[in-house]
Coordinates of C-alpha atoms and ligand atoms in Angstrom, one line a residue:
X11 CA 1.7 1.3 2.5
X12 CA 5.5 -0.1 1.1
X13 CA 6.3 -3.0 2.8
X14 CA 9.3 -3.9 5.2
X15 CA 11.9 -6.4 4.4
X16 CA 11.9 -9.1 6.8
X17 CA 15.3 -9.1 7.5
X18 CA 15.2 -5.4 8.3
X19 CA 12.3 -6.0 10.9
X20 CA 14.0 -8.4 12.9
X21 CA 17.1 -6.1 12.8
X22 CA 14.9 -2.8 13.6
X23 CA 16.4 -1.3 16.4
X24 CA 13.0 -0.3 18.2
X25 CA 9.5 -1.8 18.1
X26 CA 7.7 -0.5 15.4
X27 CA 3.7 0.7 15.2
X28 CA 2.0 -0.7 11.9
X29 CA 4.4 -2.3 10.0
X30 CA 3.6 -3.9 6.8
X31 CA 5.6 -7.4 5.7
X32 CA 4.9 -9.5 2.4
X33 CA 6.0 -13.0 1.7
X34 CA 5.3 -16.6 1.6
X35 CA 4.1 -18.8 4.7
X36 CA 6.1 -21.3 5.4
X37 CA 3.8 -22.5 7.7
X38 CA 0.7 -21.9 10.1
X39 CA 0.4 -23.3 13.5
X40 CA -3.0 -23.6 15.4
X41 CA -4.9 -21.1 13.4
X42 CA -2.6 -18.7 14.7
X43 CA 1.2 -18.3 14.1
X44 CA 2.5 -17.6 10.8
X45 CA 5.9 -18.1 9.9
X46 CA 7.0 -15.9 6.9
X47 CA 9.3 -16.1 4.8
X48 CA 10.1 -13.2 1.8
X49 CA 13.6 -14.1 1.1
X50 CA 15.8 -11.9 2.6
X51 CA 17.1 -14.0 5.3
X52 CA 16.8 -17.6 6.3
X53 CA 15.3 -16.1 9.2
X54 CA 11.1 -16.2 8.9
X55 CA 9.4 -13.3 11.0
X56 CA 6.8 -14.5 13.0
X57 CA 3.1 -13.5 12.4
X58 CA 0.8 -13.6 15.2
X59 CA -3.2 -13.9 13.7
X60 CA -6.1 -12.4 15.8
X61 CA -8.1 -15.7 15.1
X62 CA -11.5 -14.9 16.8
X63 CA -11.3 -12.0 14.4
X64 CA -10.2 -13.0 11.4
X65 CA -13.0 -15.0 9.2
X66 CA -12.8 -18.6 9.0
X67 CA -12.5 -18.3 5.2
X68 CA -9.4 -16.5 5.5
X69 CA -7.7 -18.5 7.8
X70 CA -8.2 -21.5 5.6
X71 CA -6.3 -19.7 3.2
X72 CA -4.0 -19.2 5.3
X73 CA -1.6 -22.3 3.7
X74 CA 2.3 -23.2 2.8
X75 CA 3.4 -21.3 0.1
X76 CA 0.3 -18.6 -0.1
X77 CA 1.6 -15.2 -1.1
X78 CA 0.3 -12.8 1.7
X79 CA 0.5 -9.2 3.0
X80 CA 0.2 -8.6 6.9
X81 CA -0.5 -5.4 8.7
X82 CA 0.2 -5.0 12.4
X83 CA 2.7 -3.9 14.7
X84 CA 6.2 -4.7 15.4
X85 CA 6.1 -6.3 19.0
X86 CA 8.3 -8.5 21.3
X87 CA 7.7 -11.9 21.1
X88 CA 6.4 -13.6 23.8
X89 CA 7.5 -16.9 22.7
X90 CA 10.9 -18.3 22.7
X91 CA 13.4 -18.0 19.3
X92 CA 12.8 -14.9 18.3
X93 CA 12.9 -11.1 19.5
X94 CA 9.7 -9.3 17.7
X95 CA 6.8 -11.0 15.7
X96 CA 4.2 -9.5 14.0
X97 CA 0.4 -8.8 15.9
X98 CA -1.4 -8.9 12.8
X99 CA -4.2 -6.5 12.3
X100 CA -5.1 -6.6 9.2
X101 CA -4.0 -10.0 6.6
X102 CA -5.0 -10.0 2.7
X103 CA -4.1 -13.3 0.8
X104 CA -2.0 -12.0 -1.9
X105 CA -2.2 -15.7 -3.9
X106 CA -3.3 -18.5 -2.6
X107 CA -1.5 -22.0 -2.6
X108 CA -3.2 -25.5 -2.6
X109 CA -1.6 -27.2 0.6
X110 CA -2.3 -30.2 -0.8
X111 CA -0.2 -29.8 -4.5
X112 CA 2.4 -27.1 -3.2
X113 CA 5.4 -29.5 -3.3
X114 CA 7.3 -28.0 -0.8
X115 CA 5.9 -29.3 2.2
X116 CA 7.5 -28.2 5.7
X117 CA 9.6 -31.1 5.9
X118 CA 12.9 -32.9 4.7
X119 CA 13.0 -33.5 1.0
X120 CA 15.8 -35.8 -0.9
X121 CA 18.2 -33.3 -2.5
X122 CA 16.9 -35.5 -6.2
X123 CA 13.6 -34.5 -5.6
X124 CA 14.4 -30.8 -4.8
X125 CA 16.8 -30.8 -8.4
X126 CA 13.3 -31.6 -10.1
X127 CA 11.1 -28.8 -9.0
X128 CA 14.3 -26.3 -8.9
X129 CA 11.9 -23.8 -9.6
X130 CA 10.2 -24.3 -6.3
X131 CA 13.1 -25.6 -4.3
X132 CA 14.3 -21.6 -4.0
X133 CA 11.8 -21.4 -1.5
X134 CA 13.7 -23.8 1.0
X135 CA 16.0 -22.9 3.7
X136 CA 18.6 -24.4 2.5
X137 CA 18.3 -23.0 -1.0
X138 CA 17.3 -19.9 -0.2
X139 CA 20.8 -20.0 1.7
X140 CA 23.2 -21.3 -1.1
X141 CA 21.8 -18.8 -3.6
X142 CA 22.2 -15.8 -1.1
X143 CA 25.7 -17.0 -0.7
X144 CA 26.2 -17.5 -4.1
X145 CA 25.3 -13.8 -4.9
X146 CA 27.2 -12.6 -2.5
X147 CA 30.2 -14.8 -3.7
X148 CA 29.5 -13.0 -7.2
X149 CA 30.0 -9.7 -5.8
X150 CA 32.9 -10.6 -3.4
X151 CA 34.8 -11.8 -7.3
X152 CA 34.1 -8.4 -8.7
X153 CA 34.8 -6.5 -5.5
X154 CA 37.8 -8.6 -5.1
X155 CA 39.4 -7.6 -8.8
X156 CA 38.3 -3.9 -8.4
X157 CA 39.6 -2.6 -5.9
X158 CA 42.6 -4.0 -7.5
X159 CA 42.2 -1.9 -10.8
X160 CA 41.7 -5.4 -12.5
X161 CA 39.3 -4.8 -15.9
X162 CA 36.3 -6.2 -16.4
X163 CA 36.2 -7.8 -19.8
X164 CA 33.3 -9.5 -21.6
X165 CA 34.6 -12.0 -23.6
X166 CA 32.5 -13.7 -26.5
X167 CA 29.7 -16.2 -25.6
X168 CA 30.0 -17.4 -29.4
X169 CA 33.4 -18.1 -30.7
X170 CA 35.4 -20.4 -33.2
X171 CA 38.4 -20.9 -31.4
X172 CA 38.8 -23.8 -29.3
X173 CA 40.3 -22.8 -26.5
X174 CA 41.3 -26.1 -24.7
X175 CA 41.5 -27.8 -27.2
X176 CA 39.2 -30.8 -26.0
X177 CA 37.0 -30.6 -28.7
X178 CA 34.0 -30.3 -25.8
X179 CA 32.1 -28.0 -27.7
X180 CA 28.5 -27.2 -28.1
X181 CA 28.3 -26.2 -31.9
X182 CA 26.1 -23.0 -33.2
X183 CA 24.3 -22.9 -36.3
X184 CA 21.8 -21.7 -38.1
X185 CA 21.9 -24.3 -40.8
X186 CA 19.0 -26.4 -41.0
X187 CA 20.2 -29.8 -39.9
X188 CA 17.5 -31.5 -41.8
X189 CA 18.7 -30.3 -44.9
X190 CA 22.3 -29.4 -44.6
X191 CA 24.1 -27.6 -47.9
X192 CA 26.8 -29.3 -48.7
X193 CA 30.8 -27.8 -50.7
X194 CA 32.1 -29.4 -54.0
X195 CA 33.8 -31.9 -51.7
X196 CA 30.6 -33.4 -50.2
X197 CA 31.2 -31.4 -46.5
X198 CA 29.2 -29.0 -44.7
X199 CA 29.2 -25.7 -46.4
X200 CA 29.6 -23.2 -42.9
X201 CA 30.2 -20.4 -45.8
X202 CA 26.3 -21.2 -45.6
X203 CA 26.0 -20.9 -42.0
X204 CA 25.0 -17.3 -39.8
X205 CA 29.1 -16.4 -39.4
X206 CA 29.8 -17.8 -42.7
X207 CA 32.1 -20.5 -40.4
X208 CA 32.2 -23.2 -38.1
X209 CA 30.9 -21.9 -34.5
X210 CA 30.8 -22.9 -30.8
X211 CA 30.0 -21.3 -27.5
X212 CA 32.8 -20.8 -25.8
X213 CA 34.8 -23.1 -23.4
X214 CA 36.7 -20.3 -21.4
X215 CA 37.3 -16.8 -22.6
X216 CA 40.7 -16.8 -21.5
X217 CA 42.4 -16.0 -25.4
X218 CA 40.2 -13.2 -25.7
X219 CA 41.2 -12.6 -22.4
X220 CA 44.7 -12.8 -23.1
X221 CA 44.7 -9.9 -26.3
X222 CA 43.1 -7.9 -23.4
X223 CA 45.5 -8.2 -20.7
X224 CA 48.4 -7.5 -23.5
X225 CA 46.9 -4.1 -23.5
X226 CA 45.0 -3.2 -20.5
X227 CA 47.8 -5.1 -18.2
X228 CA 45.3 -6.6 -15.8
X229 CA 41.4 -8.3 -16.6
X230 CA 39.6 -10.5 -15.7
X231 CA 36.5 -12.4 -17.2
X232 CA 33.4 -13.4 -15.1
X233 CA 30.7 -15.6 -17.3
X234 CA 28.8 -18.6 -18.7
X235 CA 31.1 -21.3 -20.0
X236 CA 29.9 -24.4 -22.0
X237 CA 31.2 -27.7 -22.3
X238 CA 29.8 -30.8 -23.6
X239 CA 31.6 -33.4 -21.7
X240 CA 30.0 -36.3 -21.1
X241 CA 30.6 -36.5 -17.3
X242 CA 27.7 -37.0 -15.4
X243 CA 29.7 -36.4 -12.0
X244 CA 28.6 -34.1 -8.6
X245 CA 31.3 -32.0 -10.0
X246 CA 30.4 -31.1 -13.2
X247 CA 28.1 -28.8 -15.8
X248 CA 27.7 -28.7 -18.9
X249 CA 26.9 -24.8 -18.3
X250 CA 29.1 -23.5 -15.6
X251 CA 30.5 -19.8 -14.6
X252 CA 34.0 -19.2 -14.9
X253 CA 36.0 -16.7 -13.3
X254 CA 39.5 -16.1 -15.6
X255 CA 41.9 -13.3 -14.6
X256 CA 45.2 -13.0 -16.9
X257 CA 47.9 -10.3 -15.9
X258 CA 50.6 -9.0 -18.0
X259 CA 54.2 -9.3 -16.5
X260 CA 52.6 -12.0 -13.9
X261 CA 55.1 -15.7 -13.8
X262 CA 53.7 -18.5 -12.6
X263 CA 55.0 -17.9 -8.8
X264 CA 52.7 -14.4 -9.3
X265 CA 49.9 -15.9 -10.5
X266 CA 49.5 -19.0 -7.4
X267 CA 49.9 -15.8 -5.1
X268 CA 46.9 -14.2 -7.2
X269 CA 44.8 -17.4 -7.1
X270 CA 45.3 -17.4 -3.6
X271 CA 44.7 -14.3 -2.2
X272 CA 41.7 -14.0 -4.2
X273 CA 40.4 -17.1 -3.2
X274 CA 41.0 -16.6 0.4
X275 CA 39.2 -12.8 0.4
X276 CA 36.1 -13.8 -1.1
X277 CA 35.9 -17.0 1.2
X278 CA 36.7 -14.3 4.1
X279 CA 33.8 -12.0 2.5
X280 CA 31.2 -14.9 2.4
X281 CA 32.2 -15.5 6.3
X282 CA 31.7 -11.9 7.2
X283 CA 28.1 -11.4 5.2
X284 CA 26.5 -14.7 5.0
X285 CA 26.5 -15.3 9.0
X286 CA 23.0 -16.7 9.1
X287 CA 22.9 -18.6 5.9
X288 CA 26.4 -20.5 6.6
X289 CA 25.5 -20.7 10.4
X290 CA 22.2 -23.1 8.7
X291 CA 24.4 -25.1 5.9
X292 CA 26.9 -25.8 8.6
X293 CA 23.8 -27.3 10.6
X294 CA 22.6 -28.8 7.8
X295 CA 26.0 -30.6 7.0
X296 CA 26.1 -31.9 10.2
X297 CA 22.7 -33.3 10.2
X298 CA 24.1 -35.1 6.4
X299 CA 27.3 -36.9 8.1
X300 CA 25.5 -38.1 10.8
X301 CA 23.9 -40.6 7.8
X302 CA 27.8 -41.4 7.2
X303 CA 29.4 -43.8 8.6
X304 CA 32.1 -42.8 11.3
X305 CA 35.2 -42.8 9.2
X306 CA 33.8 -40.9 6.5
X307 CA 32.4 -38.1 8.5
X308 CA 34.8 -34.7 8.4
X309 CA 36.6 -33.9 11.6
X310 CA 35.8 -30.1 10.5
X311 CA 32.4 -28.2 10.8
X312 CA 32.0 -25.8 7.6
X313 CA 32.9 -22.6 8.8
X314 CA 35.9 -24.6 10.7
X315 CA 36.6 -25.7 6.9
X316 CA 36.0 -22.1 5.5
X317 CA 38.7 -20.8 8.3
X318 CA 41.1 -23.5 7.6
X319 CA 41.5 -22.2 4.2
X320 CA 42.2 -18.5 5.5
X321 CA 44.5 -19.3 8.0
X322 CA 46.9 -21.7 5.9
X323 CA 49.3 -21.2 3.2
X324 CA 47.9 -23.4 0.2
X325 CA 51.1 -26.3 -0.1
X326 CA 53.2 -25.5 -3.4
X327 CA 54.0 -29.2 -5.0
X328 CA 55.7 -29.9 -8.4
X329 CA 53.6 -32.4 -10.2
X330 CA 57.1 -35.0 -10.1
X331 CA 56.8 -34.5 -6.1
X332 CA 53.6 -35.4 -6.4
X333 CA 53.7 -38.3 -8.6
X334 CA 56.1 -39.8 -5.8
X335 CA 53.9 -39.4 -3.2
X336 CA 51.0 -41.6 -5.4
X337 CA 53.1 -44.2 -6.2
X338 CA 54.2 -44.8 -2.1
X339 CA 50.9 -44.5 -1.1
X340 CA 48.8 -47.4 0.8
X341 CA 45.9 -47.2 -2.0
X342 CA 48.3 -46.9 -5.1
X343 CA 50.6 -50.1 -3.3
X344 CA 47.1 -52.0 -2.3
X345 CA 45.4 -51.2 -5.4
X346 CA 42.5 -49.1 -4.0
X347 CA 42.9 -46.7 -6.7
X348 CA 41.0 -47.1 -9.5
X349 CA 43.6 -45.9 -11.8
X350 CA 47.4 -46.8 -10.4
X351 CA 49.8 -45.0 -11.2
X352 CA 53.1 -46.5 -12.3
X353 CA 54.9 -43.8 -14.0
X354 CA 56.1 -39.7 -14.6
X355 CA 53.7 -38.6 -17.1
X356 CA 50.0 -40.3 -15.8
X357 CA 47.0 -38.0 -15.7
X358 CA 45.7 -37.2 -12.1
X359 CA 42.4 -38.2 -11.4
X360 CA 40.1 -36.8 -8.7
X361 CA 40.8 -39.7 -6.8
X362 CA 44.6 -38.9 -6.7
X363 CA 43.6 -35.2 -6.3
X364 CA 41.7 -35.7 -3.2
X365 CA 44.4 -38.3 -1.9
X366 CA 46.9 -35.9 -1.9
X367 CA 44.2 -32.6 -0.6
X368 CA 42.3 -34.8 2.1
X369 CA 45.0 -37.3 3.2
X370 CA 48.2 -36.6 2.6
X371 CA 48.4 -32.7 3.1
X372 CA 45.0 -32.2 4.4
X373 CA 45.6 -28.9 3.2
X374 CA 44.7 -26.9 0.1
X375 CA 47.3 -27.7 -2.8
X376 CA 48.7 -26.2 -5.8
X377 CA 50.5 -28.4 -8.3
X378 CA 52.6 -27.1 -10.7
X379 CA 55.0 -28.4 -13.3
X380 CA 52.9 -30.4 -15.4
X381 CA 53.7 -32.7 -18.2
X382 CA 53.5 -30.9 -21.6
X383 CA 51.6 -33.9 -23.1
X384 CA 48.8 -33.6 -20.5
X385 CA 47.9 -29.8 -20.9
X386 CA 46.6 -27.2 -23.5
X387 CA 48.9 -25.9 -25.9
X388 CA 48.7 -21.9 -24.6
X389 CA 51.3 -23.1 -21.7
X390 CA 55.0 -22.1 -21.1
X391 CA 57.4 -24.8 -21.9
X392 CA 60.4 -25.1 -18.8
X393 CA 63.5 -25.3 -19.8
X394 CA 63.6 -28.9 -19.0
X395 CA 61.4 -29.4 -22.3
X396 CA 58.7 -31.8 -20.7
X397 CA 57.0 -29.9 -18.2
X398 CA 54.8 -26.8 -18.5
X399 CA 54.6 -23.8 -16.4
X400 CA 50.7 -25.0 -15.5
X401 CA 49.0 -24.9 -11.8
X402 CA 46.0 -26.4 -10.3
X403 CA 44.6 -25.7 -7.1
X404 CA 42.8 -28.7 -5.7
X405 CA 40.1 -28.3 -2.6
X406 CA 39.3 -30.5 0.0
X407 CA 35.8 -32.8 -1.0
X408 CA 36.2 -30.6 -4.2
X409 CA 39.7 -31.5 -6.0
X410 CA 40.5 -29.2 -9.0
X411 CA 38.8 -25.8 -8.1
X412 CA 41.4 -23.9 -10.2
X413 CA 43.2 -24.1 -13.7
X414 CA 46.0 -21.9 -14.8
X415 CA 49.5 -21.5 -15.9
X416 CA 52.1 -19.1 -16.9
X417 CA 51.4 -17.9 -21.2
X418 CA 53.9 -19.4 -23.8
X419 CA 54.9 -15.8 -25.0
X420 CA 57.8 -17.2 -27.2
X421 CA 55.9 -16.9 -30.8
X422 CA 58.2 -19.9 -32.2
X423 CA 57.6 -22.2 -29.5
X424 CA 54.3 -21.5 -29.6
X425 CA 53.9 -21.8 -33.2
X426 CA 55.4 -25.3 -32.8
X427 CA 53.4 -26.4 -29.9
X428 CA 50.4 -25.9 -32.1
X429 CA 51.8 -27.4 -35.4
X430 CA 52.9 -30.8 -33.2
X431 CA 49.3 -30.2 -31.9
X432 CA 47.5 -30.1 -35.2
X433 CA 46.1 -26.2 -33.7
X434 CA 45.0 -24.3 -37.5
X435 CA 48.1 -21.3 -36.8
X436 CA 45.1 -19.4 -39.5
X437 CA 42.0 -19.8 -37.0
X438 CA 44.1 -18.2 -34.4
X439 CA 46.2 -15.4 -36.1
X440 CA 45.2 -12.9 -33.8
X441 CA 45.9 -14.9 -31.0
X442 CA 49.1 -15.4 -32.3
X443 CA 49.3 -11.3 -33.1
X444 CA 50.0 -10.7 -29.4
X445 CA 53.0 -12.9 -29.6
X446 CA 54.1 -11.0 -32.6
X447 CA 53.8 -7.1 -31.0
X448 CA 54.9 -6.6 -27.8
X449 CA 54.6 -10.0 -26.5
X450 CA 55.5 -10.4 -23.4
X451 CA 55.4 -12.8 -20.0
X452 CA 52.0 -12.9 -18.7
X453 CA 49.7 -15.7 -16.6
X454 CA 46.4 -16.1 -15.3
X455 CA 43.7 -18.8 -14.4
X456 CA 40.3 -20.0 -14.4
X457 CA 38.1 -20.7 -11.2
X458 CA 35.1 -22.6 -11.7
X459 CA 32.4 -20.5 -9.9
X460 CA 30.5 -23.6 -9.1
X461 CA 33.1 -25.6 -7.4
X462 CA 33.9 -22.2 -5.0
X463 CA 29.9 -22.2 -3.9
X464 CA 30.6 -25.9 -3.5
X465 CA 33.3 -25.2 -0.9
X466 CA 31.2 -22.4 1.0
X467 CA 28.4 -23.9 0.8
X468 CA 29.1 -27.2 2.3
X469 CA 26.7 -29.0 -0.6
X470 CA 28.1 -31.9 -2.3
X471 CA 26.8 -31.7 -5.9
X472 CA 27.3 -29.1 -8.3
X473 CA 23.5 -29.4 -9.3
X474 CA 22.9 -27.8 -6.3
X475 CA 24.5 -24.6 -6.1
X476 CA 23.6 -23.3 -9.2
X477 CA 19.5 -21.8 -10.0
X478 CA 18.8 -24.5 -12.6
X479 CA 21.6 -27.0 -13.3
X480 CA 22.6 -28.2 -17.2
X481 CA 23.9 -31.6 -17.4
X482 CA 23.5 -34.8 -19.9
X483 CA 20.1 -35.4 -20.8
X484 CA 18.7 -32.5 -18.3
X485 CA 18.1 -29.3 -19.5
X486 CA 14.6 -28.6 -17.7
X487 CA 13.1 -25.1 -16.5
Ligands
LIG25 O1 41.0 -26.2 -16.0 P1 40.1 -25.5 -17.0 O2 39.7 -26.3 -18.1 O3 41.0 -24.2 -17.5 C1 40.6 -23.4 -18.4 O4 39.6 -23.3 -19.0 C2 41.6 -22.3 -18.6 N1 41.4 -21.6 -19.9 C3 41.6 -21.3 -17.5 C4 42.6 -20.2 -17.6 O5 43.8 -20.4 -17.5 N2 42.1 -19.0 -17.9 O6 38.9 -24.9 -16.2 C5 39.1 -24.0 -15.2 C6 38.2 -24.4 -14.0 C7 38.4 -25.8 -13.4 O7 39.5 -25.7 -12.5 C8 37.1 -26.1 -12.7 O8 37.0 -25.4 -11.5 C9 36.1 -25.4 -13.7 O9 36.8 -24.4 -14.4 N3 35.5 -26.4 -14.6 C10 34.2 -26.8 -14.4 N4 33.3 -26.5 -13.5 C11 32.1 -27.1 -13.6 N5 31.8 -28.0 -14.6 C12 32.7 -28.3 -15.6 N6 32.4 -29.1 -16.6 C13 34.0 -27.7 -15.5 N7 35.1 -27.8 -16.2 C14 36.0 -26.9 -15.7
LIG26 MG1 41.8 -28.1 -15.6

């Protein structure tokens, strides 16, 4: 007999005659009622054992985290929470679970002790949610891009270019680092190594993505990035998904109302197919600010947060307007920030980010306008010869949740950008090939999937909302 999804049998229209369900117990209460769990909804379905005439030796078995299969009919449920459970008629133990070991124990667990047995913590409520959401969140980015008639490009995993030019990078070889072979001047010989040159895996795929879009018009990228930054924040990974789009003929102006529409349908999307799961990790967010002390707590339940977002134009701010604001504000004048900022041309930190996101606008915000000096070469001098035509969009409890800019297309200026820059013009000739035929204005941006299943999610740290998290000095399961 095939077995019935869970979720489908509590959404059957009608009572059902001998059903068959196959999960996990989440738990079993007086030798009678099973919850079960197979994870297709936070939901469990109810199980309702026939004790006098089930053996004793199966009802032992009957533990947290057991695999089991249970036979019986769909019936109304007598007791309160749920509409149907399950009279069970028949119940084989599938694989058993020693109650005793099984780590996940029906009860609360610290979110550190959960990151160590990610391989088990999938079985949670709350896990179980975040990585429903997260799929559906995958699906909402592709959905979102096709219908548009946006292609989907697969840009290299291994790659030589640098594309930010932060030097972050996780090198590839195949040379054997005990005994590396060496050129006439004393340096590694990468003629010697598996590409016969120096190799990374990639930071973003955005120049591949960029040859693409000067031919297909519009793409967009949707994959593993690397980066081996030393930052052990809630907010970072060293192996993180990145969603890059890059449009042909697109300004800057084009590309914030790209980011945002995009962001806002696949935040509407979650809203309209994750119901129960954000309906539990807006419970369970409340149940985490109650630990926080008044003043710190949000004034906005998640899905309160998740409509915020839909219902208000992201604020536009030039990165001089914003500067202005930071150097009037209380914890600038009072010191409270960690880094002050005195002058035009100062790097934003997250605490400025979320100053200006959480307190100032308490509204989404794109800054544009950036100080050359401060961003990657790739980006469109202004006419003022300082700033760049850059953009990042900056999230409430998130900060920079986007990264983009308008394309230098201007071969010269480009070409001198990376000479001032030390960038090898040689490494990236073919980048530089789209500047020479047919170049032409174009933008695009990179969202850090990550940070968007932050947002939905209502979680905190990015080691939590992705299957098994890579950071410094972790790189378990
Ligand atoms: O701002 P970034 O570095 O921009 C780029 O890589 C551009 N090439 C994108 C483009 O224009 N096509 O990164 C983009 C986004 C950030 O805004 C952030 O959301 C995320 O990627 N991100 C990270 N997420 C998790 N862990 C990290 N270490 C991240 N670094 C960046
Ligand atoms: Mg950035």
């Amino acid at each position: 007999m095939r077995h019935t999804r869970v979720k489908d049998l509590l959404n059957s229209p009608t009572l059902l005659h001998e059903v068959n369900a196959k999960g996990w117990v989440r738990t079993f209460r007086n030798n009678q009622f099973i919850a079960l769990n197979d994870g297709s909804t936070i939901n469990n379905i109810q199980c309702v054992v026939d004790f006098e005439n089930t053996s004793e030796e199966i009802l032992k078995r009957i533990t947290t985290g057991a695999a089991i299969s249970v036979t019986g009919d769909l019936v109304e449920s007598k007791g309160a929470g749920q509409k149907y459970e399950i009279q069970v008629k028949k119940i084989e133990i599938l694989g058993d679970s020693d109650a005793e070991k099984f780590p996940m124990q029906p009860k609360k667990h610290s979110l550190e002790f959960l990151r160590e047995n990610a391989h088990l913590r999938v079985r949670t409520n709350a896990f179980g949610a975040i990585m429903r959401v997260r799929s559906v969140l995958s699906f909402a980015v592709h959905s979102y891009f096709q219908q548009k008639g946006f292609v989907y490009v697969n840009t290299p995993i291994i790659t030589g270019a640098d594309a930010e030019g932060a030097g972050e990078m996780f090198q590839v070889t195949s040379l054997p680092l005990d005994n590396l072979p060496k050129n006439e001047e004393g340096n590694i010989d990468y003629k010697k190594d598996f590409f016969g040159k120096h190799t990374n895996l990639t930071v973003s795929g955005q120049l591949e993505g960029e040859t693409f879009a000067m031919a297909l018009g519009q793409i967009y990228t949707f994959g593993p990035t690397f980066r081996a930054e030393n930052s052990n924040t809630s907010r970072h990974l060293a192996e993180f998904w990145m969603i890059e789009p890059e449009v042909a003929f697109n300004n800057l102006d084009d590309n914030m109302d790209l980011a945002e529409d995009f962001i806002q349908y696949v935040i509407k999307y979650a809203i309209d197919n994750c119901a129960d799961d954000l309906k539990f990790l807006e419970g369970r967010l409340l149940e985490e600010e109650k630990s926080k002390p008044q003043a710190e707590r949000s004034e906005m339940t998640l899905l309160e947060k998740l409509n915020f977002v839909l219902e208000n134009n992201f604020k536009r701010v030039s990165y001089t307007e914003a500067i202005d604001i930071l150097r009037d504000s209380t914890p600038n004048k009072k010191k409270k920030f960690q880094y002050i900022i005195n002058e035009w041309g100062a790097d934003l930190q997250s605490e400025h980010e979320r100053y200006l996101v959480e307190k100032h606008f308490k509204s989404p915000v794109i800054l544009f306008d950036y100080p050359a000096n401060i961003k990657a070469f790739y980006m469109r001098l202004n006419e003022d010869g300082k700033t760049v035509r850059a953009m990042d969009i900056l999230f409430p409890g998130i900060g920079e949740i986007v990264g983009g800019s308008q394309r230098e297309e201007r071969f010269d200026v480009l070409v001198e950008k990376m000479k001032a820059l030390g960038i090898d013009e040689e490494e990236l000739w073919w980048y530089l090939d789209t500047r020479r035929f047919g170049s032409a204005v174009h933008s695009g941006f990179g969202l850090g999937f990550e940070r968007l299943v932050l947002f939905v999610t209502g979680m905190t740290n990015i080691r939590d909302v992705i299957p098994f998290p890579r950071t410094p000095q972790n790189a378990e399961f």
